[in-house]
Coordinates of C-alpha atoms in Angstrom, one line a residue:
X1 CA 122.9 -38.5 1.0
X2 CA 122.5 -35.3 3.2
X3 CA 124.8 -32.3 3.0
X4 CA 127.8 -32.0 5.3
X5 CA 127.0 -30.6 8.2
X6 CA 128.8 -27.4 9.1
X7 CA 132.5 -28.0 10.1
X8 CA 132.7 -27.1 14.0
X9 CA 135.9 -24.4 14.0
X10 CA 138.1 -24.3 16.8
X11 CA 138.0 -20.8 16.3
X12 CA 137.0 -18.5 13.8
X13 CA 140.0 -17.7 12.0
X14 CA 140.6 -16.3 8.4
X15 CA 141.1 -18.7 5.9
X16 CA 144.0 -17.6 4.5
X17 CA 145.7 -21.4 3.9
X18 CA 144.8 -24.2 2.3
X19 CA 142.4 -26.1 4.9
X20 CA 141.0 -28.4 2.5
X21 CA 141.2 -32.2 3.5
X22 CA 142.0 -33.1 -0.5
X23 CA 145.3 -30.5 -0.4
X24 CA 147.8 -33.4 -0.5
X25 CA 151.7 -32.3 0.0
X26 CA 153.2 -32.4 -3.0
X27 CA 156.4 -33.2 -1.2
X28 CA 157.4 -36.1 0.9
X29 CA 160.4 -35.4 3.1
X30 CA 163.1 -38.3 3.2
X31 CA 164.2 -39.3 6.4
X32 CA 167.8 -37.8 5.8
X33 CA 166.0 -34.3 6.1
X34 CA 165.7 -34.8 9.7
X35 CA 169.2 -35.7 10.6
X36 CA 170.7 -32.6 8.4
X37 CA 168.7 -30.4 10.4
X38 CA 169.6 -31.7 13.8
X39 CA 168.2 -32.1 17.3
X40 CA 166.0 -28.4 17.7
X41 CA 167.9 -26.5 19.3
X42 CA 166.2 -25.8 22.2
X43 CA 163.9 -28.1 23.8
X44 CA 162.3 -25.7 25.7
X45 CA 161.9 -22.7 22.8
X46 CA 158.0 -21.9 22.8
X47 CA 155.6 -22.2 24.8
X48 CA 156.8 -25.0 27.2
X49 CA 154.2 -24.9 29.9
X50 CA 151.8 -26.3 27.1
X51 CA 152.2 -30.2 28.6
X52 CA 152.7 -29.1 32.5
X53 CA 148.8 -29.1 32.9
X54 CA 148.1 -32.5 30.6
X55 CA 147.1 -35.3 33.4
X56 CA 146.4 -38.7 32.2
X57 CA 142.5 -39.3 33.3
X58 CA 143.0 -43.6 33.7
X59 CA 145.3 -45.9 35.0
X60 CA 147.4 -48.7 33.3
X61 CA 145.0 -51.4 32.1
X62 CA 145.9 -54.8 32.7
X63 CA 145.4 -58.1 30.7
X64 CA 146.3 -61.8 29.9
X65 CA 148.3 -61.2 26.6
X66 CA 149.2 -63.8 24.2
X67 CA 152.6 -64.5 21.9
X68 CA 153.2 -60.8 21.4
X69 CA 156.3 -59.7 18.7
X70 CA 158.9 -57.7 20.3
X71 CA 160.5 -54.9 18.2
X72 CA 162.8 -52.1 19.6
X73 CA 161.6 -53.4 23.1
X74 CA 157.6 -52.3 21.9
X75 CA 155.0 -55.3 21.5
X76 CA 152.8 -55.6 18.6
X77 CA 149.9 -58.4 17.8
X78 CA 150.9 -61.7 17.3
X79 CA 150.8 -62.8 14.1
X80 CA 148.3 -65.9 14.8
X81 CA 145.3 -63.1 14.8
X82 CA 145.8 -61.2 12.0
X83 CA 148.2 -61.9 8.9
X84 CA 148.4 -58.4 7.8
X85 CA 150.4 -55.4 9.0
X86 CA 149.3 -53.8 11.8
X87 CA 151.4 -50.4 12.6
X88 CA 150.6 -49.8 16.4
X89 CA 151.7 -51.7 19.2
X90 CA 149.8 -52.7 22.1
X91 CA 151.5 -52.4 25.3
X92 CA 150.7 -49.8 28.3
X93 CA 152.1 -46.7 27.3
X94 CA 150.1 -47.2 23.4
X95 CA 146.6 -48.2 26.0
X96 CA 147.2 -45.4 28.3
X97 CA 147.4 -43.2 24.6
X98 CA 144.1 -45.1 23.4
X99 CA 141.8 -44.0 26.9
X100 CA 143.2 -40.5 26.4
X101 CA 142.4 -40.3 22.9
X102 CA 138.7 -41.9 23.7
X103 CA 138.8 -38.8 26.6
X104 CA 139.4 -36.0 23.9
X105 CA 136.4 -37.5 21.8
X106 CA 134.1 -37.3 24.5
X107 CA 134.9 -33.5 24.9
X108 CA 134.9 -32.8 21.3
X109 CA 131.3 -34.2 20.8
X110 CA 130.2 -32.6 24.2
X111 CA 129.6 -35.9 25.9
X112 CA 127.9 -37.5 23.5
X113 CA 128.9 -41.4 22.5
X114 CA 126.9 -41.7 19.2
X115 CA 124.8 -39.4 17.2
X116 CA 122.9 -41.9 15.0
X117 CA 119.2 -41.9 16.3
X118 CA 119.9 -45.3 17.7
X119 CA 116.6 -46.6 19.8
X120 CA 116.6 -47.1 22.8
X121 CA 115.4 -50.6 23.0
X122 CA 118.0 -51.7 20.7
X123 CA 119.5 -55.5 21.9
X124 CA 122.8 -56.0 19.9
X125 CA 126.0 -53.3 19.2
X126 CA 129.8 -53.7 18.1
X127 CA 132.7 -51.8 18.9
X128 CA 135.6 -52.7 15.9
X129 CA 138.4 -52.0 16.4
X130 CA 137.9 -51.1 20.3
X131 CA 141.1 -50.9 21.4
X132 CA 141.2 -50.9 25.3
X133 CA 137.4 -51.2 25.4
X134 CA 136.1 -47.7 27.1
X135 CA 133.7 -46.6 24.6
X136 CA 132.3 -49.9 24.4
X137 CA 132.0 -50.2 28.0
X138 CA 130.6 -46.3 28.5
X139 CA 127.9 -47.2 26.0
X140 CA 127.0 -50.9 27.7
X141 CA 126.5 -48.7 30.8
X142 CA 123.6 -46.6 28.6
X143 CA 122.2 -49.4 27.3
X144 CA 121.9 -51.9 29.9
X145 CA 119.6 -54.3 27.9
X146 CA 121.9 -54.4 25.0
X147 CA 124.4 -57.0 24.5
X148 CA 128.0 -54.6 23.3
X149 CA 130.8 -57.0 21.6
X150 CA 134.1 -55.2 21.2
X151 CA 136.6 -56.4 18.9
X152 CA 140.0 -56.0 18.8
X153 CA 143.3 -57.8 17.3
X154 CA 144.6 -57.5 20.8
X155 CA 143.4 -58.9 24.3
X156 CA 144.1 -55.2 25.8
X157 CA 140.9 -54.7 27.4
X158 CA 140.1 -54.6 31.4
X159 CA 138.3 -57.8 32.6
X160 CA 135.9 -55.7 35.2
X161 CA 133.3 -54.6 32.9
X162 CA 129.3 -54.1 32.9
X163 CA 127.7 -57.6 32.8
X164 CA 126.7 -56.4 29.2
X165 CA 129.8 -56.2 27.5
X166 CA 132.0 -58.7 25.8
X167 CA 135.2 -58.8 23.9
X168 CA 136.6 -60.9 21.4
X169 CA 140.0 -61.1 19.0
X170 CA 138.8 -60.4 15.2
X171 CA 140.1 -58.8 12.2
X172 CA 138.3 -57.3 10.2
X173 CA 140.3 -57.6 7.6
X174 CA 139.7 -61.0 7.2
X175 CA 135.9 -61.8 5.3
X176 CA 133.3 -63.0 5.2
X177 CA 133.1 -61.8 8.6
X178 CA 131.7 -64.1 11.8
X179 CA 128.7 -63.0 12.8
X180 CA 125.6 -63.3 11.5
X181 CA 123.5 -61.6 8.8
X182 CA 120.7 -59.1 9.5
X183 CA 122.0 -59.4 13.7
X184 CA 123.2 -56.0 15.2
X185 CA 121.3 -52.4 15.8
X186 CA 124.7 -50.6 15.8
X187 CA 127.8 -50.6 14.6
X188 CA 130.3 -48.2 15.7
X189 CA 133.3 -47.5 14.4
X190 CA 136.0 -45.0 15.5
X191 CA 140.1 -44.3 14.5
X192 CA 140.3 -47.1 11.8
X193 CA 142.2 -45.2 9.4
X194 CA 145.3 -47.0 8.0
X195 CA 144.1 -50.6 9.4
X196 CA 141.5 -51.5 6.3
X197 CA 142.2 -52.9 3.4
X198 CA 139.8 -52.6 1.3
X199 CA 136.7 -50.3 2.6
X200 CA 134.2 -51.4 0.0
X201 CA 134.4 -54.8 1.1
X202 CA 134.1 -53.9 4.6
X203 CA 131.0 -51.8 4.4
X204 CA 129.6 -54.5 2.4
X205 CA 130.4 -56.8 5.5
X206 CA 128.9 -54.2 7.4
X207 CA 125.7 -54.0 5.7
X208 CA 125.3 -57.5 6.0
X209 CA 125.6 -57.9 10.1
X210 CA 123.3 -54.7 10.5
X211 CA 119.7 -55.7 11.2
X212 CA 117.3 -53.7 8.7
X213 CA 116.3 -50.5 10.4
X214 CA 120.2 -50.6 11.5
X215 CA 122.5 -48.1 12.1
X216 CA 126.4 -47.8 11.4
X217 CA 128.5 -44.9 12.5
X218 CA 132.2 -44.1 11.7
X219 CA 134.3 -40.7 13.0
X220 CA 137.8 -41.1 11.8
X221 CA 140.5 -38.3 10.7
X222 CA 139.5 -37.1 7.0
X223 CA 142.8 -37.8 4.5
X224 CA 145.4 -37.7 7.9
X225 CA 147.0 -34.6 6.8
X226 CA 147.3 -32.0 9.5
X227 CA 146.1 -28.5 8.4
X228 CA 145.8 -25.3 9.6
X229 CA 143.7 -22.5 8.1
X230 CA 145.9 -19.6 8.5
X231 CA 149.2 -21.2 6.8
X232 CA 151.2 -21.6 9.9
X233 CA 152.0 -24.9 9.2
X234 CA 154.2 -25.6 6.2
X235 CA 154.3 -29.4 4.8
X236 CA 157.7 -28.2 3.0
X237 CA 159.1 -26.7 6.3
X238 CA 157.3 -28.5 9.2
X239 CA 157.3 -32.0 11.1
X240 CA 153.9 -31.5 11.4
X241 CA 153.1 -30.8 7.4
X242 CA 155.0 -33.7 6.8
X243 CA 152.9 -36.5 8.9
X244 CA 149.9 -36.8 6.7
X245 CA 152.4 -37.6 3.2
X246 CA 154.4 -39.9 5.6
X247 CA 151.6 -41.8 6.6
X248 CA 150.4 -42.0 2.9
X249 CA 152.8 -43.4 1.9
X250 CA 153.9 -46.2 4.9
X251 CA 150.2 -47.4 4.4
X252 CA 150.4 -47.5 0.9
X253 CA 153.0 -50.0 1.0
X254 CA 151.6 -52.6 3.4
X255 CA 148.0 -52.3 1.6
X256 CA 146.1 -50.6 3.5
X257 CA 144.6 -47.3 3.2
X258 CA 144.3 -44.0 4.9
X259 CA 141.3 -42.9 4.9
X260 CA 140.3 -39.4 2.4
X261 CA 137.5 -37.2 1.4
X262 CA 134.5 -38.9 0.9
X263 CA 136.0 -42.4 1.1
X264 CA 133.4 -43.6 4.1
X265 CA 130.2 -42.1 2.9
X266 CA 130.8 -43.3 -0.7
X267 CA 131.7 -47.0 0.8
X268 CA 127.8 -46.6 2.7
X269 CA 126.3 -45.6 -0.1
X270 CA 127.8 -48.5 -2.4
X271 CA 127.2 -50.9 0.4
X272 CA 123.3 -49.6 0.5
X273 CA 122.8 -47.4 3.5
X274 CA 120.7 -44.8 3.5
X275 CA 119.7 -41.4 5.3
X276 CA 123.4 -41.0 5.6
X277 CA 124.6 -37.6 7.5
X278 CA 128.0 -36.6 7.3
X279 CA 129.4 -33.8 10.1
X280 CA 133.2 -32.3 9.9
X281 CA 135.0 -31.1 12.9
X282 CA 138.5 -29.3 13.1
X283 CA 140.2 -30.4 16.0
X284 CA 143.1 -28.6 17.1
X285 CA 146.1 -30.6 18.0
X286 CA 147.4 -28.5 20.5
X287 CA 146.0 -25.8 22.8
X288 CA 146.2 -23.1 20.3
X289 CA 142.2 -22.2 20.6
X290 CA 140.7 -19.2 22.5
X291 CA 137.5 -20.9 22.7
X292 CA 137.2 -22.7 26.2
X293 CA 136.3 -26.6 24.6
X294 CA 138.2 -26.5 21.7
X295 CA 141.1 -25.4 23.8
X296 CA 140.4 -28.6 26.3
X297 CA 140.1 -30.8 23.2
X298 CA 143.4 -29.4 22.0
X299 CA 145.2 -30.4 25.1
X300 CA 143.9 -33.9 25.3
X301 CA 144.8 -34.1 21.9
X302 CA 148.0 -33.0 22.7
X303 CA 148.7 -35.3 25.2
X304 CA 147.6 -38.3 23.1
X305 CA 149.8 -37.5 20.7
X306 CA 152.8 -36.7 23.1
X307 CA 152.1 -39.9 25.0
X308 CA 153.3 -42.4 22.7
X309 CA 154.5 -40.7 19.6
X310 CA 157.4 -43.4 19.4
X311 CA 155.1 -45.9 19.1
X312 CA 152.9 -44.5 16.7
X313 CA 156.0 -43.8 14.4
X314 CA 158.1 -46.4 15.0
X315 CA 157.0 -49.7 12.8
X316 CA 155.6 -47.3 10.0
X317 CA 158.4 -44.9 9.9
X318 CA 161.6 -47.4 10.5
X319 CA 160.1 -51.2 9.4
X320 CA 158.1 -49.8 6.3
X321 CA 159.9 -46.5 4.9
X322 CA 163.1 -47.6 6.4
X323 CA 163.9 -44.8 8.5
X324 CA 166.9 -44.8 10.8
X325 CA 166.3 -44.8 14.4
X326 CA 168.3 -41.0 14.3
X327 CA 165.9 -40.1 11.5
X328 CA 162.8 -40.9 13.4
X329 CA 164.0 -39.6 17.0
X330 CA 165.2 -36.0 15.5
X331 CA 161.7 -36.0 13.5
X332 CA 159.9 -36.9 16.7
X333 CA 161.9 -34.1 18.3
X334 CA 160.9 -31.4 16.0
X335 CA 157.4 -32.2 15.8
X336 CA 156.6 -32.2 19.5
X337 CA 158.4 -29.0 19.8
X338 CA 156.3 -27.5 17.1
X339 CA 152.9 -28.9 19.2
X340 CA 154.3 -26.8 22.3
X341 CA 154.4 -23.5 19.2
X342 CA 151.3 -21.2 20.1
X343 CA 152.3 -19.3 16.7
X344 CA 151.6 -23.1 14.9
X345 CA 147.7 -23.9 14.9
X346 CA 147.3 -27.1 13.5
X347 CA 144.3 -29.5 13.2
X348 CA 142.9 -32.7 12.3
X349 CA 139.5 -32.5 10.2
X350 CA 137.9 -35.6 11.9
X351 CA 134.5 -36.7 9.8
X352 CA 131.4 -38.3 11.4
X353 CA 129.3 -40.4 8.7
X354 CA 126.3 -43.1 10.2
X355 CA 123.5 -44.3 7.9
X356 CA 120.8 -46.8 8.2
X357 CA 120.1 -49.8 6.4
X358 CA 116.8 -49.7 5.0
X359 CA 113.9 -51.6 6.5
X360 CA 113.6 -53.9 3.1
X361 CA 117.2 -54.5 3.0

């Protein structure tokens, strides 16, 4: 296995906090914290223009849409596609969240889709887990020869698309998987954290559907806990410190696990790729950064997370950890007012990992 690449810094800053990915809180915050300390108490303290120049890039994505489950007036999967627990739901407002998220991606690797050394003659590639489709469909439109088959537990994807592409309702969870052995040239993989059940078994699966010669390439947020290397962020004190612990422990107790420091590049390995590179980025959650991309990525970043922060929260905080709906609101409160804090620099430490599978295999 290669060395990590260096981690790309939003800006050089003195390490004078803990900023490694394996620093786990120590303490998880019950949801009665949030209620003793009350609505903040102004909702305009900070830096309040951070969100007037945040302007969603797509419009609202329409498509047919089976048996959905309503809770709290949000729709989730149906429960005919997957029987496990799935923690996001799948209406408009969570889609329009998913195209802004794929938006701030795009920035952060400067335009770039993929950085395995992926042929260009290549004739079959996945997308799991694709959401609403658009990094599927941007890559279709590179490789126009190449058939691109998103998957999703959701219909949520447009029906205009290159001739190219198709989508299909899978989980992944569920093995052996469908297709067959030894069949695509890519596999991409992006924001899976928290939806897998066991990541041996599905880079075994993995290995499997890649043709020899093969590539697989994963970028997802490295442990979930949000960081910042000059202790501004406190997980005793703030929202913020407290998300990664919180999400710990809701996936924990539906099975499924978040992903941490070396978990994807150890799962290759075991599963038999090879020539696997691994590349770290901080990406700052906010625009904290005096550098003119990293502050771009911060405000698209900010606005994914601002966009639908309900419906991230919602079934994980409330269904799983059984959080009142006051809990999660004043939590959801405090933590987009720290986002809007200039003095708070906080970052996720997203991780790129690809490998091949070897000609023999």
């Amino acid at each position: 296995m290669s060395s990590p690449a260096k981690a790309q810094s939003p800006a050089p800053r003195p390490p004078t906090g803990d900023a490694s990915p394996a620093a786990e809180a120590t303490v998880l915050l019950p949801g009665s914290h949030w209620t003793e300390q009350g609505l903040p108490e102004d909702e305009t303290d900070g830096d309040s223009t951070v969100g007037s120049d945040i302007e969603s890039s797509t419009a609202s994505i329409s498509s047919s849409i089976l048996h959905y489950r309503t809770m709290n007036g949000r729709t989730y999967h149906s429960d005919s596609v997957t029987d496990g627990e799935y923690w996001g739901p799948n209406d408009e407002k969570a889609n329009e969240m998913l195209d802004i998220f794929h938006h701030a991606m795009t920035i952060c690797l400067d335009g770039r889709l993929y950085d395995a050394p992926v042929p260009k003659n290549i004739e079959n590639a996945i997308d799991l887990g694709t959401g609403t489709g658009l990094w599927a469909i941007d890559f279709a439109d590179q490789f126009p020869n190449c058939t691109v088959m998103g998957t999703d537990i959701s219909p949520i994807q447009p029906s205009w698309v290159p001739p190219n592409v198709r989508f299909e309702i899978e989980d992944y969870n569920k093995v052996p998987w469908t297709y067959k052995s030894d069949f695509f040239d890519f596999i991409h993989l992006r924001w899976l954290t928290g939806t897998v059940k066991d990541w041996s078994t599905f880079y075994q699966e993995a290995y499997r559907s890649c043709k020899p010669g093969g590539y697989v390439e994963h970028m997802d947020a490295n442990s979930g806990n949000i960081f910042s290397d000059d202790g501004s962020v406190d997980s005793k004190v703030h929202a913020l410190g407290q998300w990664g612990p919180m999400w710990h422990a809701a996936t924990e107790k539906i099975g499924q696990r978040l992903i941490s420091e070396h978990t994807v590049e150890t799962a290759m390995k075991e599963a038999g790729f090879v020539n696997i590179v691994v590349k770290d980025y901080k990406v700052p959650l906010s625009p904290w950064s005096t550098d003119k991309k990293w502050h771009e990525v911060g405000l698209y970043l900010y606005a994914t997370l601002t966009q639908d922060l309900e419906g991230a929260v919602l079934y994980a905080f409330g269904n799983v950890m059984g959080w009142s709906t006051e809990q999660i609101n004043i939590y959801i409160q405090h933590f987009k007012k720290e986002l809007k804090d200039k003095n708070l620099h906080p970052y996720f430490n997203y991780r790129k990992v690809y490998g091949q599978k070897p000609l023999d295999g």
